[in-house]
Coordinates of C-alpha atoms in Angstrom, one line a residue:
F200 CA -47.3 -21.1 -8.6
A201 CA -45.3 -21.6 -5.4
Y202 CA -45.5 -19.8 -2.0
T203 CA -42.9 -20.1 0.8
S204 CA -43.1 -18.6 4.2
Q205 CA -40.9 -18.6 7.3
L206 CA -41.5 -17.0 10.7
N207 CA -38.9 -16.7 13.5
N208 CA -39.0 -15.3 17.1
T209 CA -35.8 -15.5 19.1
R210 CA -35.0 -14.3 22.6
G211 CA -31.6 -14.6 24.3
T212 CA -29.6 -13.5 27.3
S213 CA -25.9 -13.7 27.9
E214 CA -23.7 -12.6 30.9
D215 CA -20.0 -12.2 31.1
D216 CA -17.9 -11.9 34.3
G217 CA -14.2 -11.7 33.8
D218 CA -12.0 -8.7 32.9
F219 CA -15.3 -6.9 32.6
T220 CA -18.9 -7.6 33.5
S221 CA -21.9 -7.3 31.1
L222 CA -25.5 -8.3 30.6
L223 CA -26.8 -8.6 27.0
R224 CA -30.5 -9.2 26.1
I225 CA -31.6 -9.8 22.5
H226 CA -35.1 -10.1 21.0
A227 CA -35.3 -10.8 17.3
K228 CA -38.3 -11.4 15.1
S229 CA -38.4 -12.0 11.4
Q230 CA -40.9 -13.0 8.7
F231 CA -40.2 -14.1 5.2
H232 CA -42.7 -14.5 2.3
N233 CA -42.0 -15.5 -1.2
F234 CA -44.4 -15.7 -4.2
R235 CA -43.3 -17.3 -7.5
L236 CA -45.2 -17.8 -10.8
D237 CA -43.7 -19.7 -13.7
Y238 CA -45.1 -20.3 -17.2
S239 CA -43.7 -22.5 -20.0
T240 CA -44.8 -23.4 -23.5
P241 CA -44.2 -26.5 -25.7
F242 CA -42.0 -24.5 -28.1
G243 CA -39.3 -23.6 -25.6
F244 CA -40.5 -20.2 -24.3
S245 CA -40.8 -19.6 -20.6
A246 CA -41.4 -16.7 -18.3
G247 CA -41.7 -16.0 -14.6
A248 CA -42.1 -13.5 -11.9
E249 CA -41.2 -13.5 -8.2
Y250 CA -41.9 -11.3 -5.2
T251 CA -40.1 -11.6 -1.9
Y252 CA -41.0 -9.7 1.3
Y253 CA -38.7 -9.8 4.4
N254 CA -39.2 -7.9 7.7
S255 CA -36.9 -8.2 10.7
P256 CA -37.3 -6.0 13.7
D257 CA -35.0 -6.6 16.7
E258 CA -34.0 -5.1 20.0
Q259 CA -30.7 -5.3 21.8
W260 CA -30.1 -4.1 25.4
L261 CA -26.6 -4.0 26.8
K262 CA -25.2 -3.1 30.1
S263 CA -21.4 -3.4 30.4
S264 CA -18.6 -2.1 32.6
L265 CA -16.7 -1.2 29.4
Y266 CA -19.1 1.7 28.9
D267 CA -20.5 4.5 31.1
E268 CA -24.1 4.0 30.0
I269 CA -26.6 1.4 28.9
Y270 CA -27.1 0.8 25.2
D271 CA -30.7 0.2 24.1
I272 CA -30.7 -0.4 20.4
T273 CA -33.8 -0.9 18.2
S274 CA -33.2 -2.0 14.6
Q275 CA -35.6 -2.6 11.7
Q276 CA -35.1 -4.0 8.2
R277 CA -37.7 -4.3 5.5
I278 CA -36.9 -5.7 2.0
D279 CA -39.2 -5.8 -1.0
K280 CA -37.6 -7.6 -3.9
W281 CA -39.1 -8.3 -7.4
H282 CA -37.6 -10.6 -10.0
A283 CA -38.8 -11.4 -13.6
Y284 CA -37.3 -13.4 -16.4
L285 CA -37.9 -14.3 -20.1
K286 CA -36.1 -17.2 -21.8
Q287 CA -36.2 -19.1 -25.1
E288 CA -34.7 -22.4 -26.0
H289 CA -34.3 -23.8 -29.5
D290 CA -33.4 -27.3 -30.7
F291 CA -32.2 -27.2 -34.3
G292 CA -31.5 -30.9 -34.7
K293 CA -28.1 -32.4 -35.5
D294 CA -27.3 -31.9 -31.8
W295 CA -27.4 -28.1 -32.0
G296 CA -29.1 -26.1 -29.2
L297 CA -29.5 -22.4 -28.6
N298 CA -30.9 -20.5 -25.6
Y299 CA -31.1 -16.8 -24.7
G300 CA -33.0 -14.6 -22.3
I301 CA -33.2 -11.7 -19.9
N302 CA -33.4 -11.4 -16.1
Y303 CA -34.3 -8.3 -14.1
T304 CA -34.2 -7.9 -10.4
T305 CA -35.0 -4.7 -8.4
S306 CA -35.2 -4.4 -4.6
R307 CA -35.9 -1.7 -2.0
D308 CA -34.3 -2.0 1.4
K309 CA -35.7 0.3 4.1
S310 CA -33.6 0.0 7.3
S311 CA -33.4 1.9 10.5
Q312 CA -31.5 1.9 13.8
E313 CA -32.2 3.9 17.0
N314 CA -29.7 4.0 19.8
N315 CA -30.4 5.7 23.1
N316 CA -26.9 7.3 23.2
K317 CA -27.6 8.9 19.8
S318 CA -24.2 7.7 18.4
S319 CA -25.5 5.6 15.5
D320 CA -29.1 6.6 14.8
G321 CA -30.0 6.3 11.1
N322 CA -32.7 5.6 8.6
T323 CA -31.7 4.4 5.1
I324 CA -33.6 3.6 1.9
Q325 CA -31.6 1.8 -0.7
N326 CA -32.7 0.8 -4.2
E327 CA -30.8 -1.8 -6.1
D328 CA -31.2 -2.9 -9.7
Q329 CA -29.7 -5.8 -11.6
M330 CA -30.3 -6.7 -15.3
S331 CA -28.7 -9.4 -17.3
F332 CA -28.8 -10.5 -20.9
Y333 CA -27.4 -13.9 -22.0
V334 CA -27.0 -16.2 -24.9
G335 CA -25.8 -19.8 -24.9
A336 CA -25.3 -22.7 -27.3
S337 CA -24.7 -26.4 -27.0
K338 CA -23.3 -28.8 -29.6
S339 CA -22.5 -32.5 -29.7
F340 CA -19.8 -33.8 -32.1
G341 CA -20.7 -37.4 -32.4
Q342 CA -20.9 -39.5 -29.2
K343 CA -17.5 -38.5 -27.8
L344 CA -17.4 -34.7 -27.6
T345 CA -19.9 -32.2 -26.3
M346 CA -19.6 -28.5 -25.7
E347 CA -21.7 -25.8 -24.0
A348 CA -20.9 -22.1 -23.9
S349 CA -22.7 -19.0 -22.8
L350 CA -22.1 -15.2 -22.5
M351 CA -23.9 -12.9 -20.1
E352 CA -23.8 -9.2 -19.9
E353 CA -24.9 -7.8 -16.5
Y354 CA -25.7 -4.3 -15.3
Y355 CA -25.6 -3.6 -11.6
H356 CA -26.7 -0.4 -10.0
T357 CA -26.8 0.9 -6.4
P358 CA -26.4 4.4 -4.9
I359 CA -22.6 3.7 -4.9
W360 CA -21.9 1.3 -7.7
N361 CA -22.9 1.5 -11.3
E362 CA -21.2 -1.3 -13.3
W363 CA -21.4 -3.3 -16.5
N364 CA -19.7 -6.8 -16.4
L365 CA -19.3 -9.7 -18.9
F366 CA -19.5 -13.3 -17.6
P367 CA -18.5 -16.2 -20.0
T368 CA -19.0 -19.9 -19.2
L369 CA -17.6 -22.9 -21.1
S370 CA -17.9 -26.6 -20.6
I371 CA -16.2 -29.3 -22.8
T372 CA -16.7 -33.0 -22.2
Y373 CA -14.7 -35.7 -24.0
L374 CA -15.2 -39.5 -23.8
P375 CA -12.1 -41.1 -25.2
K376 CA -13.5 -44.6 -24.5
A377 CA -16.1 -46.3 -22.3
G378 CA -15.8 -45.5 -18.6
H379 CA -13.3 -42.6 -19.2
V380 CA -14.3 -38.9 -19.1
I381 CA -12.3 -35.7 -19.5
Q382 CA -14.0 -32.5 -18.7
F383 CA -13.0 -28.8 -18.8
D384 CA -15.1 -26.1 -17.1
L385 CA -14.8 -22.4 -17.0
D386 CA -17.3 -20.4 -15.0
C387 CA -17.5 -16.6 -14.2
D388 CA -20.0 -15.3 -11.7
R389 CA -20.7 -12.6 -9.1
D390 CA -21.4 -12.9 -5.4
Y391 CA -23.4 -10.1 -3.5
P392 CA -23.1 -9.0 0.1
T393 CA -26.1 -9.2 2.4
Y394 CA -28.3 -6.1 2.6
W395 CA -27.5 -5.6 6.3
S396 CA -23.8 -5.8 5.9
V397 CA -23.7 -2.6 3.8
K398 CA -25.6 -0.5 6.3
N399 CA -23.8 2.0 8.5
F400 CA -25.2 0.5 11.7
T401 CA -23.6 -1.1 14.8
T402 CA -24.6 -4.0 17.0
Y403 CA -22.7 -5.6 19.9
N404 CA -21.6 -9.0 21.2
V405 CA -19.2 -10.5 23.7
G406 CA -20.6 -8.2 26.4
G407 CA -19.9 -5.1 24.4
Y408 CA -16.3 -5.9 23.7
G409 CA -17.3 -7.1 20.2
K410 CA -18.6 -4.4 17.9
I411 CA -20.2 -5.5 14.6
V412 CA -20.0 -2.6 12.1
G413 CA -21.6 -2.2 8.7
N414 CA -19.7 -1.2 5.5
P415 CA -21.6 1.0 3.0
T416 CA -18.8 0.8 0.5
L417 CA -18.8 -3.0 0.3
K418 CA -19.0 -4.2 -3.3
P419 CA -19.8 -7.6 -4.9
S420 CA -17.1 -10.0 -5.8
R421 CA -16.2 -11.2 -9.3
D422 CA -15.5 -15.0 -9.2
L423 CA -13.6 -17.1 -11.8
S424 CA -13.2 -20.8 -11.6
L425 CA -11.3 -23.2 -13.9
S426 CA -11.2 -27.0 -13.5
L427 CA -9.9 -30.0 -15.5
T428 CA -11.4 -33.3 -14.4
Y429 CA -10.6 -36.9 -15.3
I430 CA -13.0 -39.7 -14.4
L431 CA -11.7 -43.3 -14.6
H432 CA -14.0 -46.3 -14.9
S433 CA -16.9 -44.0 -14.0
R434 CA -15.6 -44.3 -10.3
Y435 CA -12.3 -42.6 -9.7
V436 CA -12.1 -38.8 -10.0
A437 CA -9.1 -36.5 -10.2
S438 CA -9.6 -32.8 -10.6
L439 CA -7.2 -29.8 -10.9
F440 CA -8.8 -26.5 -10.2
F441 CA -8.1 -22.7 -9.9
N442 CA -10.3 -20.2 -8.3
N443 CA -9.9 -16.4 -8.3
S444 CA -12.2 -14.1 -6.4
K445 CA -11.6 -10.4 -7.0
D446 CA -13.1 -8.1 -4.3
E447 CA -13.9 -11.1 -2.2
F448 CA -15.7 -10.0 0.9
R449 CA -15.1 -11.5 4.3
Q450 CA -15.9 -10.5 7.9
L451 CA -12.6 -9.9 9.8
P452 CA -11.9 -8.7 13.3
Y453 CA -9.7 -5.6 14.1
Q454 CA -8.4 -4.9 17.6
S455 CA -8.2 -1.2 18.2
D456 CA -5.1 0.3 19.9
E457 CA -7.2 3.2 21.2
K458 CA -10.2 1.4 22.7
K459 CA -10.8 -1.8 24.5
E460 CA -13.0 -3.3 21.8
M461 CA -12.9 -5.7 18.8
E462 CA -14.4 -4.4 15.6
Y463 CA -15.9 -6.9 13.2
K464 CA -16.6 -5.7 9.6
H465 CA -17.1 -7.1 6.1
V466 CA -14.3 -5.8 3.9
N467 CA -13.3 -6.4 0.3
F468 CA -10.0 -8.2 -0.4
D469 CA -7.9 -7.4 -3.4
H470 CA -8.3 -11.1 -4.2
V471 CA -8.5 -14.6 -2.9
N472 CA -6.7 -17.1 -5.1
Q473 CA -6.8 -20.9 -4.8
V474 CA -5.1 -23.7 -6.8
G475 CA -5.5 -27.3 -5.9
L476 CA -6.1 -31.0 -6.6
M477 CA -9.0 -33.1 -5.5
L478 CA -8.9 -37.0 -5.6
T479 CA -12.0 -39.1 -5.0
A480 CA -12.1 -42.9 -4.9
P481 CA -14.9 -45.4 -3.9
I482 CA -13.6 -48.6 -2.2
N483 CA -16.0 -51.4 -1.5
I484 CA -15.3 -54.6 0.4
G485 CA -17.9 -57.2 -0.5
N486 CA -21.5 -56.2 -0.2
W487 CA -21.2 -55.2 3.5
W488 CA -18.7 -52.3 3.5
Q489 CA -18.9 -49.3 1.2
N490 CA -16.4 -46.5 1.4
R491 CA -15.8 -43.2 -0.3
L492 CA -12.5 -41.3 0.2
T493 CA -11.8 -37.7 -0.9
F494 CA -8.5 -35.8 -0.6
T495 CA -8.1 -32.1 -1.4
G496 CA -4.9 -30.2 -1.4
V497 CA -5.0 -26.4 -1.8
Y498 CA -2.6 -23.5 -2.1
Q499 CA -4.3 -20.2 -1.1
N500 CA -3.3 -16.6 -1.3
D501 CA -5.3 -13.8 0.4
K502 CA -4.4 -10.2 -0.3
N503 CA -5.9 -6.9 1.1
S504 CA -3.8 -3.8 0.6
H505 CA -6.2 -1.4 2.5
F506 CA -7.2 -3.3 5.7
Y507 CA -7.0 -0.5 8.3
D508 CA -3.3 -0.1 9.2
L509 CA -2.7 -3.8 8.7
P510 CA -2.4 -4.6 4.9
F511 CA -1.7 -8.3 4.3
D512 CA -0.6 -10.6 1.6
R513 CA -0.6 -14.1 3.1
S514 CA -0.3 -17.6 1.6
K515 CA -0.8 -21.1 2.9
W516 CA -0.8 -24.7 1.8
F517 CA -3.5 -26.8 3.4
C518 CA -5.3 -30.1 2.8
Q519 CA -8.5 -31.9 3.8
A520 CA -9.3 -35.6 3.9
Q521 CA -12.9 -37.0 4.1
W522 CA -14.2 -40.5 4.6
N523 CA -17.7 -41.8 4.3
G524 CA -18.2 -45.5 5.2
T525 CA -21.4 -47.6 5.3
F526 CA -21.5 -50.9 7.1
L527 CA -24.4 -53.3 6.3
F528 CA -25.4 -55.7 9.1
G529 CA -27.8 -58.1 7.4
K530 CA -30.7 -56.7 5.5
H531 CA -32.2 -54.3 8.0
V532 CA -29.4 -52.5 9.9
L533 CA -26.7 -50.2 8.6
L534 CA -24.1 -48.0 10.2
N535 CA -22.9 -44.8 8.5
L536 CA -19.6 -43.1 9.6
D537 CA -18.6 -39.7 8.3
A538 CA -15.2 -38.3 9.1
S539 CA -13.2 -35.3 8.1
V540 CA -9.9 -33.7 9.0
H541 CA -8.1 -30.6 7.7
T542 CA -4.7 -29.0 8.4
N543 CA -4.1 -25.4 9.4
A544 CA -5.5 -22.8 7.0
I545 CA -6.0 -19.0 6.8
Q546 CA -8.7 -16.5 6.2
G547 CA -7.2 -13.0 5.8
I548 CA -5.4 -12.2 9.0
I549 CA -7.1 -15.1 10.8
D550 CA -5.3 -18.5 11.4
I551 CA -7.7 -21.5 11.2
P552 CA -6.2 -24.3 13.3
A553 CA -6.3 -28.0 12.3
S554 CA -9.5 -29.8 13.3
G555 CA -11.6 -32.8 12.4
Y556 CA -14.8 -34.6 13.3
L557 CA -16.5 -38.0 13.3
N558 CA -20.2 -38.5 12.9
A559 CA -22.1 -41.7 13.3
A560 CA -25.6 -42.8 12.4
L561 CA -27.3 -46.2 13.0
T562 CA -30.4 -47.0 11.0
W563 CA -32.9 -49.9 11.4
K564 CA -35.2 -50.7 8.5
P565 CA -37.5 -53.6 9.5
L566 CA -39.8 -53.3 6.4
K567 CA -38.8 -54.2 2.9
D568 CA -40.2 -51.1 1.3
D569 CA -38.3 -48.8 3.8
K570 CA -41.6 -47.1 4.8
F571 CA -40.5 -47.3 8.4
Q572 CA -37.0 -46.4 9.7
L573 CA -35.6 -45.9 13.1
K574 CA -32.4 -43.9 13.3
A575 CA -30.0 -42.9 16.1
Y576 CA -27.1 -40.6 15.4
C577 CA -24.3 -38.6 17.1
N578 CA -22.5 -35.7 15.4
D579 CA -18.9 -34.7 16.3
I580 CA -18.4 -37.7 18.7
F581 CA -15.1 -36.5 20.0
E582 CA -16.0 -32.8 20.1
T583 CA -13.1 -31.8 17.9
G584 CA -15.0 -30.1 15.0
D585 CA -15.2 -26.6 16.3
N586 CA -12.5 -24.2 15.0
H587 CA -11.1 -21.8 17.7
L588 CA -9.8 -19.1 15.4
H589 CA -6.5 -17.3 16.2
D590 CA -5.4 -13.8 15.1
T591 CA -1.9 -12.7 16.2
Y592 CA -1.1 -10.9 13.0
R593 CA 1.2 -7.8 13.6
G594 CA 0.1 -7.2 17.2
Q595 CA -3.5 -8.4 16.9
H596 CA -4.5 -10.8 19.7
V597 CA -7.7 -12.8 19.2
I598 CA -7.7 -16.3 20.6

């Protein structure tokens, strides 16, 4: 049995004084409780149940020169979520394994929003159900070849969506000789939007210029990933990969021609495709300097044929390099440096500029058993890690 709880209480005030003046006050509270019970037997059968409770009332008060009146918005969200599962595993000997099971999740989301200007009042109750059945098998062919495969059938139901989907997975590992590994992986999955993002409610930021709008028609994405990996001497890694996300959902800004406002909304893309190469190599110099270098190169294509009056089909090559280095000064002091840099990238109509960071941590361990440690660290030493997003696509102007 396990129980987890988290309570938050946040207050904030922001003022803007430029092309317009505004005062924004926010008070948000939330409580999260999770109860989980699991049971397993010696013969491979296990079962479990889980209940999650989430409640988040918040208030937002906005006075801005962009509007003729004061916005006083009260929002409330309560989520009750139940999950149960049954699964069975068999070991038939001769390196054969079989597993199968069922998962069921149901949730009830009761949300409301009251606005003093009556433009976006609403109360919603949404029930959501998800059920999946799966069967999987594993087999080893001698000591060089192993294979795992599974197939899951999922049913997903909301007031808008009612779908059946099939998700296969496959993993094949081959060891041609000692220290060499070739691995192929196929994985299919689904990603779900947050409960609040599908509500037809509105909140504000940037002094009222920014308007965060819900999208009731937002649907889950279907994700496919393929990878072929080669490991040399159990140290050096090269991996080719392909990722396809159908109905990928991202939050994008849209600048209205009719009003002085920026609307932010989660929308479904037609797809987001990525193909790339990742290389990883550890490089050690003596016993005092340990390094790990990683390079990733990616070609990405984002397509959305129904984004307001700005449909897009954009592609971009980008790369990222990462370095982690550890310097040992005697037996008790070590310095860890973590650095990363990436070139220009895209996210829908947004341009992500090149950026990078350098983190450092100095650790002192005076005792042999490491029971006492003293650490000093600094993240983003040169303050270059923040991305200042740009959007100048077809007349949009977000900098």
